[in-house]
Short mmCIF file of C-alpha atoms in Angstrom, two decimals:
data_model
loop_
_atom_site.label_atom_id
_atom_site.label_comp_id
_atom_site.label_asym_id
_atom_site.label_seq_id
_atom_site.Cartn_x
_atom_site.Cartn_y
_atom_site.Cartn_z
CA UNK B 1 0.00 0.00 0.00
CA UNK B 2 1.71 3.45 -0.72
CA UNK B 3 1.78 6.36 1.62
CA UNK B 4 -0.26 9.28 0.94
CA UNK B 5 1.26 12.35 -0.53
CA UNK B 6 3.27 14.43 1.58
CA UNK B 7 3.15 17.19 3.78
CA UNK B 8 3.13 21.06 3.43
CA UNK B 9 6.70 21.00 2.10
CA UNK B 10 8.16 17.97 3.76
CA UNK B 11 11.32 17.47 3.15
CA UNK B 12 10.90 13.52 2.17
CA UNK B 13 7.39 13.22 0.31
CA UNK B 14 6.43 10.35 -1.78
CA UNK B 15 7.73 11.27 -4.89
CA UNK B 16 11.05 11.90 -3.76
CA UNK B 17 10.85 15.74 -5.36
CA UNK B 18 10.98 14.12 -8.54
CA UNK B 19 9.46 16.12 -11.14
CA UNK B 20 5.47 16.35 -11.91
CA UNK B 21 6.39 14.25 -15.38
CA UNK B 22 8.58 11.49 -13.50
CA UNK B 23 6.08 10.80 -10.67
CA UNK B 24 5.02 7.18 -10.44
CA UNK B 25 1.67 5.67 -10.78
CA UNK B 26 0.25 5.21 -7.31
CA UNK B 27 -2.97 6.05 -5.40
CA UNK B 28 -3.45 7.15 -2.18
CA UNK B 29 -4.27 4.89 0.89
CA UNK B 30 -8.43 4.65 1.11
CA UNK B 31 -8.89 6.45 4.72
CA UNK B 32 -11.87 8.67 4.25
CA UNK B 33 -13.84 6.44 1.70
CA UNK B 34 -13.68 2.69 0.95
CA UNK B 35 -13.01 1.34 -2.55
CA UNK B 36 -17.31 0.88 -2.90
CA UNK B 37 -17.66 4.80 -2.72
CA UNK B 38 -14.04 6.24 -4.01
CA UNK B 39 -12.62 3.90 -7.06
CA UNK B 40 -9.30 4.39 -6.48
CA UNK B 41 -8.21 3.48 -10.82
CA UNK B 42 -9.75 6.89 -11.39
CA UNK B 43 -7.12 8.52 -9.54
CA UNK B 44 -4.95 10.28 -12.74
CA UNK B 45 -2.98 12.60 -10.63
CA UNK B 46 0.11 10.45 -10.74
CA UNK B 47 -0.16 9.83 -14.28
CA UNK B 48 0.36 12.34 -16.59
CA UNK B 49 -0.37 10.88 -19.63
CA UNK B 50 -3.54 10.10 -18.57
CA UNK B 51 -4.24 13.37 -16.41
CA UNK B 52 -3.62 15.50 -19.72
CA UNK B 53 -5.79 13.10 -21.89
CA UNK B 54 -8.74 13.04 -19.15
CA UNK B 55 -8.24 17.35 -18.97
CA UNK B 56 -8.44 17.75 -22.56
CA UNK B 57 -11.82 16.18 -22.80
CA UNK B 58 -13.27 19.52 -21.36
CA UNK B 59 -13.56 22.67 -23.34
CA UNK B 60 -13.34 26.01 -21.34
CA UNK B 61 -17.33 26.48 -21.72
CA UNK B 62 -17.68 22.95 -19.86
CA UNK B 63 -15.00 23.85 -17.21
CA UNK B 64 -16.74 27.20 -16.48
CA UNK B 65 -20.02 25.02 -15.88
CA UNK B 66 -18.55 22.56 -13.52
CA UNK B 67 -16.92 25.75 -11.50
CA UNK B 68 -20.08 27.25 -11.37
CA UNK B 69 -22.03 24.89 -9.59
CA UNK B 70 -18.84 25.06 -6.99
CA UNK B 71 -18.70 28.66 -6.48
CA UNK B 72 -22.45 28.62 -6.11
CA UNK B 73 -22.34 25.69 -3.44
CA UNK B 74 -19.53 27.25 -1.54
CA UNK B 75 -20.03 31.64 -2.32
CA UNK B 76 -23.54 31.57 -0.78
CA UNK B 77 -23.20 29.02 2.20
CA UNK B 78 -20.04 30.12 3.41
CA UNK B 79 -20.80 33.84 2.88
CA UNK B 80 -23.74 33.71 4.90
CA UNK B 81 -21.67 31.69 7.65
CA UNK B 82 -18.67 35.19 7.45
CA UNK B 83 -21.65 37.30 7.29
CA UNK B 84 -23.60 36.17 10.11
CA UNK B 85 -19.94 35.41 12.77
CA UNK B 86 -18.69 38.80 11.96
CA UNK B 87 -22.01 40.73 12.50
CA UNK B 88 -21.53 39.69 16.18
CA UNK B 89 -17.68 39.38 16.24
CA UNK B 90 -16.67 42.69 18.43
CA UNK B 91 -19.29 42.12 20.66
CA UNK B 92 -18.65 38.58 21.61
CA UNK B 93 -15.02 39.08 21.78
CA UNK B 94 -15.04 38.81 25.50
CA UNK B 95 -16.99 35.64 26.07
CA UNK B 96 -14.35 32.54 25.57
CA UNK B 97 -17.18 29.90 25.00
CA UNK B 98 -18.06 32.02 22.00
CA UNK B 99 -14.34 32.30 20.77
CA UNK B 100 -13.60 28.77 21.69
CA UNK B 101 -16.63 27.70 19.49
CA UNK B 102 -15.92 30.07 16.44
CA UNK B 103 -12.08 29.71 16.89
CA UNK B 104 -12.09 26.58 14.01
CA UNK B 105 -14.23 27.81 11.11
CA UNK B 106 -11.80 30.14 9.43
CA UNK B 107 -8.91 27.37 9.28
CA UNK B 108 -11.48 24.76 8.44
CA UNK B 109 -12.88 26.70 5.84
CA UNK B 110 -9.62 27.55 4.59
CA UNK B 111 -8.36 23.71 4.45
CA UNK B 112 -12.17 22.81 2.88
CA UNK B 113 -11.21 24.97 -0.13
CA UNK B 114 -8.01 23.32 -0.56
CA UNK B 115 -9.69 20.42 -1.95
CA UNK B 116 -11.35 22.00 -4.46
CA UNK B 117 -9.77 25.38 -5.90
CA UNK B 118 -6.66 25.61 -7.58
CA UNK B 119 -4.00 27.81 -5.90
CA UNK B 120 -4.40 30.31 -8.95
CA UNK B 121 -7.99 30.58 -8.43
CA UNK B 122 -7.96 30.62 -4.71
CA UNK B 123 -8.88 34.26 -4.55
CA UNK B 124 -12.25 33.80 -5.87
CA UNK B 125 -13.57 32.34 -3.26
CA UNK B 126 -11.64 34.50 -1.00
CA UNK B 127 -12.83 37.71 -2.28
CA UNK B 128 -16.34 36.59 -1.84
CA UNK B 129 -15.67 35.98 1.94
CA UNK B 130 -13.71 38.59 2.96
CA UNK B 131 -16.51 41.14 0.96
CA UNK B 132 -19.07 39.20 2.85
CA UNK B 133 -16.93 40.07 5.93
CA UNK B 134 -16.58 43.65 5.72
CA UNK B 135 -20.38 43.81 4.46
CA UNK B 136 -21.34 42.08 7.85
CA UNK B 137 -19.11 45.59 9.36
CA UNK B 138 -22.07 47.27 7.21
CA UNK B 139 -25.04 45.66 8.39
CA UNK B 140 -24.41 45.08 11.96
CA UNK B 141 -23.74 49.37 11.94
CA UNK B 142 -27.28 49.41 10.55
CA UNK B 143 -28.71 47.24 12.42
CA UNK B 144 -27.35 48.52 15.93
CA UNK B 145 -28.80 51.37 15.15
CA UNK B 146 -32.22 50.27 14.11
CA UNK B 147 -32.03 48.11 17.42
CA UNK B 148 -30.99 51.60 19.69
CA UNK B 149 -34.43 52.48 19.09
CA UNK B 150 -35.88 49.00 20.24
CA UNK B 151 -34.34 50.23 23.87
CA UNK B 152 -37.06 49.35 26.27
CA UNK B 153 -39.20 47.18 23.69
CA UNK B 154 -40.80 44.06 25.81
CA UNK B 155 -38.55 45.07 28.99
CA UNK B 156 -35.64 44.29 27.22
CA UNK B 157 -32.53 47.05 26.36
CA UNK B 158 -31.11 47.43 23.33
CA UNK B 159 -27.92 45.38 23.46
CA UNK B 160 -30.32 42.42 24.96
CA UNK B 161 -31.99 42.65 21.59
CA UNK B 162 -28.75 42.56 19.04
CA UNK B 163 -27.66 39.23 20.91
CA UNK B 164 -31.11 38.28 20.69
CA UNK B 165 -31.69 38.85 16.84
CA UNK B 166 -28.21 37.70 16.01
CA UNK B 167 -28.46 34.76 17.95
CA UNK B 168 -31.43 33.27 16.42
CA UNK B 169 -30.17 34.10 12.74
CA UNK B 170 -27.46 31.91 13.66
CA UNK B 171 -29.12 29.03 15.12
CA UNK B 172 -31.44 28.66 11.92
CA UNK B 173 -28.44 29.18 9.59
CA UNK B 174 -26.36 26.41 11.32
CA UNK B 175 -29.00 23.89 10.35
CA UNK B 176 -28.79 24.96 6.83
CA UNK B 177 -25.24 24.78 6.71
CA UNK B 178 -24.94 21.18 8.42
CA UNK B 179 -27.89 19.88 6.00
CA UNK B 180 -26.17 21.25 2.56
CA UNK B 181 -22.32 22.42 2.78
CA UNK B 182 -20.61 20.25 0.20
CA UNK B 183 -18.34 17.78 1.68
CA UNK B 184 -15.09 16.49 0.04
CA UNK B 185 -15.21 16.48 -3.95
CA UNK B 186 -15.21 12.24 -4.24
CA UNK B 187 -17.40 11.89 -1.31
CA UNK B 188 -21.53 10.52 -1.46
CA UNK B 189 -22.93 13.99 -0.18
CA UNK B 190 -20.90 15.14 -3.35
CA UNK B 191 -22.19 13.15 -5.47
CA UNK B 192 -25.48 13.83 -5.46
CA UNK B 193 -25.02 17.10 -7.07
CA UNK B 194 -21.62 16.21 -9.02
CA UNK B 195 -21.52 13.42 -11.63
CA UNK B 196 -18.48 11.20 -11.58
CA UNK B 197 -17.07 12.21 -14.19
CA UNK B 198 -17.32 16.22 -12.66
CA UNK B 199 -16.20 14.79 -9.49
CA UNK B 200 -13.28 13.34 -10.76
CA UNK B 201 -12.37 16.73 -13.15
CA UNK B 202 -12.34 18.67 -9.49
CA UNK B 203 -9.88 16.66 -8.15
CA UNK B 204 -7.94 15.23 -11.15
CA UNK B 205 -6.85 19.41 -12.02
CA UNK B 206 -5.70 20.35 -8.72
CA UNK B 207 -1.93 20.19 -8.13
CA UNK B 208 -0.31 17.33 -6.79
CA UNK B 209 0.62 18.32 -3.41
CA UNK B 210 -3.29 19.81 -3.13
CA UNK B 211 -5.43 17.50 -0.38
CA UNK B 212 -7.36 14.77 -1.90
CA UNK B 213 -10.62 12.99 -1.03
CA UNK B 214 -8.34 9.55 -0.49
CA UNK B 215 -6.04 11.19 1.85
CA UNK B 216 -5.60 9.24 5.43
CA UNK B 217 -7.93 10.99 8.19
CA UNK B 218 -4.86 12.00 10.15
CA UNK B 219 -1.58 11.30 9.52
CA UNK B 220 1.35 11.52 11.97
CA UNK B 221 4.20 11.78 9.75
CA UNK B 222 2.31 14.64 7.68
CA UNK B 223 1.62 16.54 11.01
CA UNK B 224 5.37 16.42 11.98
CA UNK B 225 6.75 17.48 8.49
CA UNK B 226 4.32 20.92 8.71
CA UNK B 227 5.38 21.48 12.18
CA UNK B 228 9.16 21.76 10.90
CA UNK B 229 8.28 23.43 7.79
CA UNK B 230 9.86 26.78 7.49
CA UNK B 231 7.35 28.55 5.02
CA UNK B 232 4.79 27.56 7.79
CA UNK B 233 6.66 30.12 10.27
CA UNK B 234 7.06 33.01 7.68
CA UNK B 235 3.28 32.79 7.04
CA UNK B 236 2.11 32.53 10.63
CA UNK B 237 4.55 35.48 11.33
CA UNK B 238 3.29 37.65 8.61
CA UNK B 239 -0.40 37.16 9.32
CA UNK B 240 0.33 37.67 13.13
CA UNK B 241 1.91 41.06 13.47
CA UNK B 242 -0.56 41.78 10.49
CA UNK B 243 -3.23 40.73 12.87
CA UNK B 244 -2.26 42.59 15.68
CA UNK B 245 -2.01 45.87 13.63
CA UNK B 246 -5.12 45.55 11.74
CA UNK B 247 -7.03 43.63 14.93
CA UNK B 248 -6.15 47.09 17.10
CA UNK B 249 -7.41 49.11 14.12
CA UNK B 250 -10.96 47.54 13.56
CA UNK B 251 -11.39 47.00 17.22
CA UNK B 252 -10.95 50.57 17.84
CA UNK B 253 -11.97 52.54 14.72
CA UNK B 254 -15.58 53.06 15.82
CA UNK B 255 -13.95 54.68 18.79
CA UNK B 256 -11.77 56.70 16.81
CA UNK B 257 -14.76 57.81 14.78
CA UNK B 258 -16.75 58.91 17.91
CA UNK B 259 -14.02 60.76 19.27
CA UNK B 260 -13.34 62.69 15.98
CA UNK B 261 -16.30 64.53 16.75
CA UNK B 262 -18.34 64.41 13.83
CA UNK B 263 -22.03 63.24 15.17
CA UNK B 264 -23.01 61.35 18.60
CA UNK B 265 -24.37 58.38 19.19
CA UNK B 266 -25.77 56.43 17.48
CA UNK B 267 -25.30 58.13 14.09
CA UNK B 268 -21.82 57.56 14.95
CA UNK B 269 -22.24 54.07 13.62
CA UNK B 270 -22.90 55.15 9.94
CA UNK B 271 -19.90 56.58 9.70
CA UNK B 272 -18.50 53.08 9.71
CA UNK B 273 -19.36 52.60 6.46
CA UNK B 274 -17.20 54.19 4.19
CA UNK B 275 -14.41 52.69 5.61
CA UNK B 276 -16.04 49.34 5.20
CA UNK B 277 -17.01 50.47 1.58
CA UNK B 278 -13.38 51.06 0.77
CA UNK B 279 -12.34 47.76 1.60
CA UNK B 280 -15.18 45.78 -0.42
CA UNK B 281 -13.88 47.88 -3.09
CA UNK B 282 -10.15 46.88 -2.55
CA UNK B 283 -10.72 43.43 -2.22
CA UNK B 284 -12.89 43.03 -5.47
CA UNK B 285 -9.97 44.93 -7.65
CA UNK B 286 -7.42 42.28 -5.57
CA UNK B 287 -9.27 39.56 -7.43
CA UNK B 288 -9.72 40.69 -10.25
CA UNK B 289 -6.05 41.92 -10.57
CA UNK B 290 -4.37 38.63 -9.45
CA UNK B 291 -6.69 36.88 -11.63
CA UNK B 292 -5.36 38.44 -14.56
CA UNK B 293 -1.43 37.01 -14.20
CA UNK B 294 0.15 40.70 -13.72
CA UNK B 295 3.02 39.89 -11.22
CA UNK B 296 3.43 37.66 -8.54
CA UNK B 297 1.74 37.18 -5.26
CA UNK B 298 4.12 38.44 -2.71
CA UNK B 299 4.82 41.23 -4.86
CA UNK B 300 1.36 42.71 -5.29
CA UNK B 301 1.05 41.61 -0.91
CA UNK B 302 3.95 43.72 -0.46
CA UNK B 303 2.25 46.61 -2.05
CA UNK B 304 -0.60 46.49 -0.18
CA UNK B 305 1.38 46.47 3.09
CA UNK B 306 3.31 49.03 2.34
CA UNK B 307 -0.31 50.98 2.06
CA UNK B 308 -0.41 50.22 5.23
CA UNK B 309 2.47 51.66 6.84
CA UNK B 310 1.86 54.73 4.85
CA UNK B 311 -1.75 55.81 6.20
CA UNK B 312 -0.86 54.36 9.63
CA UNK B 313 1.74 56.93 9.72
CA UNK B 314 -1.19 59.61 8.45
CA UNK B 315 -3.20 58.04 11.42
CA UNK B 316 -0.36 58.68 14.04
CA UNK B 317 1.20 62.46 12.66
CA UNK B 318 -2.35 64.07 10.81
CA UNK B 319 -3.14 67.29 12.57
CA UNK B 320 -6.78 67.29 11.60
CA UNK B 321 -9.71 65.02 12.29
CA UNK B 322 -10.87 64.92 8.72
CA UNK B 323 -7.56 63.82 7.30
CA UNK B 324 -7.35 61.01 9.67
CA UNK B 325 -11.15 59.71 8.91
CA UNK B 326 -9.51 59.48 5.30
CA UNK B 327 -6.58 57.58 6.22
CA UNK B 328 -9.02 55.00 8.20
CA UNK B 329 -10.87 54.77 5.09
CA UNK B 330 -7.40 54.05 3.27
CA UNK B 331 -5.90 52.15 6.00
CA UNK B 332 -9.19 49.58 5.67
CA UNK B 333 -8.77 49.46 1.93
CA UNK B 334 -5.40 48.58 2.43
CA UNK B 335 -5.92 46.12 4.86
CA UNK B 336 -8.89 44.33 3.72
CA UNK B 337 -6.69 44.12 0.13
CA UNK B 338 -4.17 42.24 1.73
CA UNK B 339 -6.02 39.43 3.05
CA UNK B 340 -7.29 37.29 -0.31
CA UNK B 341 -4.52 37.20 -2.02
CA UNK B 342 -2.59 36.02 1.09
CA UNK B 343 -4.77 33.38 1.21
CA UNK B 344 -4.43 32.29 -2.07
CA UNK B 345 -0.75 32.79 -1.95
CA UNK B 346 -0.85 30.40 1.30
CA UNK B 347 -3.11 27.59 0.20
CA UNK B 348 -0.88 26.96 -2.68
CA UNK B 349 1.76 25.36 0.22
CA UNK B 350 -0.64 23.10 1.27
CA UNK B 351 -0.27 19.26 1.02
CA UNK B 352 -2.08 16.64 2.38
CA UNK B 353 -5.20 16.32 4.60
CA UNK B 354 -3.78 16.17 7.89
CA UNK B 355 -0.77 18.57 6.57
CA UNK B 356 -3.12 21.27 5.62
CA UNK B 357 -5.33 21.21 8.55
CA UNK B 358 -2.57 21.12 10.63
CA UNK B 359 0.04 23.75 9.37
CA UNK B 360 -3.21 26.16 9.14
CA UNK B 361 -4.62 25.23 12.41
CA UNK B 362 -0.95 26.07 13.66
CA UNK B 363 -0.79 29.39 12.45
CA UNK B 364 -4.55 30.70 13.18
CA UNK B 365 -4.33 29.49 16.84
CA UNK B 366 -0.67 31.61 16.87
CA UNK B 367 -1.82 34.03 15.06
CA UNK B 368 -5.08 34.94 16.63
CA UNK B 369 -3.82 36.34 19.75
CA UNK B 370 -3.95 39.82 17.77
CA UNK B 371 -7.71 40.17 18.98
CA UNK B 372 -6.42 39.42 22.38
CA UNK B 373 -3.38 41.68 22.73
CA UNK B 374 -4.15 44.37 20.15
CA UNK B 375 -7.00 45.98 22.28
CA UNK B 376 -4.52 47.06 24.66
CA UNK B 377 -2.60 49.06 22.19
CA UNK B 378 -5.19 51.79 22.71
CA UNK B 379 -5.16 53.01 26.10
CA UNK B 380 -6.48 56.12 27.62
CA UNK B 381 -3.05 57.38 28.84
CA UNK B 382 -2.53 58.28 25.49
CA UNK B 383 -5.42 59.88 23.90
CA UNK B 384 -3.86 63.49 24.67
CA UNK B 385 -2.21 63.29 21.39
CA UNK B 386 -4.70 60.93 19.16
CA UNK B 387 -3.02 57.83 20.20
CA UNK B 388 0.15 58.87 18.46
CA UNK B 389 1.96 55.60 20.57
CA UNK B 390 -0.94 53.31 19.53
CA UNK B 391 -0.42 54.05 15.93
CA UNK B 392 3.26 53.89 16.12
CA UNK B 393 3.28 50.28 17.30
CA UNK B 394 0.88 49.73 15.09
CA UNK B 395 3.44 50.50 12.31
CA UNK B 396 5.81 48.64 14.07
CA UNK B 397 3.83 45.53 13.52
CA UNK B 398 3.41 45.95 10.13
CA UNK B 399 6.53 46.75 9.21
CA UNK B 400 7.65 43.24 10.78
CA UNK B 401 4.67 41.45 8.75
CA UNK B 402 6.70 43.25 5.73
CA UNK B 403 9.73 41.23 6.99
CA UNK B 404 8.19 38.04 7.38
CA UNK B 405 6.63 38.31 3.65
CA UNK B 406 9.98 39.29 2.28
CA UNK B 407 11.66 35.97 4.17
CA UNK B 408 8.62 33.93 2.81
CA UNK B 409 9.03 35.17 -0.90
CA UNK B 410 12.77 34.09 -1.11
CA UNK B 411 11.41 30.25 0.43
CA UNK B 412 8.62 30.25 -2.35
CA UNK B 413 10.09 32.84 -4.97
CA UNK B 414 10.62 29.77 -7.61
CA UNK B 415 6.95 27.76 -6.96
CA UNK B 416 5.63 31.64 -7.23
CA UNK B 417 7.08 32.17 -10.39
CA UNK B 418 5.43 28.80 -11.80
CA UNK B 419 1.96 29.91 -10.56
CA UNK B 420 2.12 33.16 -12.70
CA UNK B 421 3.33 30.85 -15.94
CA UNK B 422 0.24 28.50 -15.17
CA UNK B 423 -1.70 31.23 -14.46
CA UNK B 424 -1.00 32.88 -17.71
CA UNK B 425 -0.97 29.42 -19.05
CA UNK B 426 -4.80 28.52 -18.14
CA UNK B 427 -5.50 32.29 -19.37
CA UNK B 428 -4.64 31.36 -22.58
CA UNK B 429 -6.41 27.81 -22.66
CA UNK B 430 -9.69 29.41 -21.74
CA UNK B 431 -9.21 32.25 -24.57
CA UNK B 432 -8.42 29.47 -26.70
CA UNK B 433 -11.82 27.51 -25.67
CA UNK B 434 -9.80 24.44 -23.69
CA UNK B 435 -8.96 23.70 -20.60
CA UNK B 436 -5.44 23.90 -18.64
CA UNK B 437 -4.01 20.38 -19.59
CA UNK B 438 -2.05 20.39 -16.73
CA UNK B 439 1.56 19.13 -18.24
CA UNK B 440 4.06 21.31 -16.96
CA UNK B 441 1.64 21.78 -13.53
CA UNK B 442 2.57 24.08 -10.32
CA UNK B 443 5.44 21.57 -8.50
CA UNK B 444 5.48 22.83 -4.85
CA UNK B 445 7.23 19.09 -4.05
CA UNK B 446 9.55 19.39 -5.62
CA UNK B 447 10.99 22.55 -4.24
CA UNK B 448 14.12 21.79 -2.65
CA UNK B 449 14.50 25.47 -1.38
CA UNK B 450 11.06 25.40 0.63
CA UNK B 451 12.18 21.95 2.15
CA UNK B 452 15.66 23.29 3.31
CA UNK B 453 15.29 23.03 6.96
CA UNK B 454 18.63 25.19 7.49
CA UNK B 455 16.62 28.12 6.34
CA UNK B 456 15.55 28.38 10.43
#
């Protein structure tokens, strides 16, 4: 029986970095489904040949189709599920049952994905979320101030009502996610709205080292290769001083808004919005610019930190109130820029089921202790001056997650520069009414670089 594939950059995986065109024909050990429900023959990722024959059955038109009824599965379900968690997010910080219960669904969602979207398309899916995210900022400003006026209603105050309403729209929408979120690609619940031959297109296009439905349920071996990975650490450090930056700048902002003085409560909260606006905008054009092939990941990351750092300083040295409302509305457009491509930049280091989950498990429990720490940046001491020392920490931070990219570009500067060539690659199959054929596929294996453990 052969192992399954390796993990998140191990530094021995099954194929023994051999190139994508020299791998041998083997399957995967049957862990999630048995041989009844998965046939294991139909498994063409470790045969080219027979992956690029199976591929170019499929025009682009057909491809599209097959997407389609993803995106549609996963866009509205999982949009709802952002939307409805961060309507509620700032106000259950405080309550550890609620964290300890919502703690998993941004790294499970994350690893979900893995099994279905290419790393060059990752950022579809992640602009819908992260949109849905900052539109939940939108609609929970609305609706606290709708509810302000239900203050007294039934002998019940105002902020009894908001847990109340948002409580019981999540209830009912957790029984609609349980019921119809689509499970792995090969599984039964699959299946009943994927033929076999679309279920095996979803998996047989992803790259090799992407999770599979055949992967073992948990694999020991996989768990300790992630652990000593070294992109693992320059991803977990980026997004946590990123994190703690941005985490003290949306816990905060509608403080910062109050305080500038521009209306009282609770008209205050509309002024929320264009912020919020700002950053569906940015993370729409961060789609659609990655998805055109322009430059690299890290590079177009980079930028957008470096947006950061630059209205952060605004925030900390602006003499006027009105110039540093602006910079929060550029600082959030920055910031909520950043996040899908990093995502899609991350996923693409991914490799097998217990690999993924844990390397991303790993860095969200590290890196979440920005909405712990980060609301402790802001301290009354140091409001005389606009919380010049809160912003220049702040900067601080960010400037570090600038660090931490660089050091994770050099790891993955040679698997990035493949994704842009398949990128451009699959651009020009769909303009040319095929699909990718996969040949000369995204090898993140075979990178010895990324699997140098002297590199930490």
């Amino acid at each position: 029986m052969s192992t399954s594939i390796a993990t998140v950059l191990g530094d021995n995986n099954r194929f023994n970095g051999a190139s994508i065109a020299s791998i041998p024909k083997e399957s995967p050990d049957v862990t999630v489904l048995d041989e009844e429900t998965l046939d294991l023959k139909d498994n063409l990722q470790s045969d080219p040949d027979a992956r690029e024959s199976f591929l170019a059955e499929f025009s682009a038109k057909e491809s599209k189709a097959i997407l389609n009824k993803v995106d549609r599965r996963f866009f509205i379900l999982i949009g709802l599920m952002f939307l409805i968690k961060n309507m509620d997010s700032g106000k259950l910080a405080s309550f550890s049952f609620g964290d300890m219960a919502e703690a998993g669904m941004f790294p499970g969602v994350i690893t979900h994905l893995a099994y279905w979207y290419r790393t060059g398309e990752f950022s579809r899916p992640m602009v819908w979320f992260f949109a849905i995210s900052n539109l939940a900022g939108i609609v929970g400003s609305l609706l606290c101030y709708g509810i302000s006026y239900m203050n007294g209603l039934q002998g019940l105050s105002a902020w009894r009502w908001v847990f109340l309403i948002e409580g019981i729209l999540t209830i009912i929408l957790s029984g609609f996610i349980f019921w119809i979120l689509p499970d792995l690609p090969k599984s039964p619940r699959s299946k009943s709205w994927l033929t076999e031959r679309e279920q095996k297109f979803i998996e047989t296009r992803l790259p090799l080292n992407a999770p599979v439905t055949g992967d073992k349920n948990f694999d020991w071996k996989e768990a300790w290769h992630a652990f000593r990975s070294p992109s693992v650490y320059g991803f977990m450090l980026c997004q946590t001083f990123m994190n703690l930056a941005l985490a003290a700048f949306n816990w905060y902002l509608p403080t910062i808004i109050t305080n500038f003085g521009f209306v009282g409560l609770p008209r205050n909260q509309l002024l929320n919005i264009p912020p919020i606006g700002a950053g569906i905008l940015g993370i729409i054009f961060s789609s659609w610019f990655q998805s055109r092939g322009f430059v690299v990941r890290p590079a177009y990351i980079n930028s957008m930190v470096l947006g950061n750092v630059i209205f952060l300083v605004v925030l900390a040295y602006a003499p006027g109130s009105k110039a540093k409302y602006v910079a929060c509305i550029f600082t959030n457009l920055f910031s909520a820029s950043f996040y899908p491509p990093y995502w899609s930049w991350r996923a693409g280091y991914l490799s097998g089921a217990t690999g993924a989950a844990f390397a991303i498990g790993l860095q969200s429990a590290v890196s979440n202790i920005g909405s712990v720490v980060s609301p402790q940046f802001f301290q009354s001491k140091w409001a005389y001056d606009g919380y010049r020392n809160s912003w220049i920490i702040c900067i601080v931070l960010v400037v570090c997650a600038q660090l931490a990219n660089l050091y994770t570009w050099r790891l993955t500067r040679k698997v990035e520069r493949q994704v842009l060539r398949v990128r451009r690659e699959v651009l020009r199959a769909k303009k040319a009414g095929r699909e990718y054929n996969g040949r000369d596929d995204v090898d993140a294996l075979g990178d010895d670089n990324i699997k140098n453990r002297r590199l930490w």
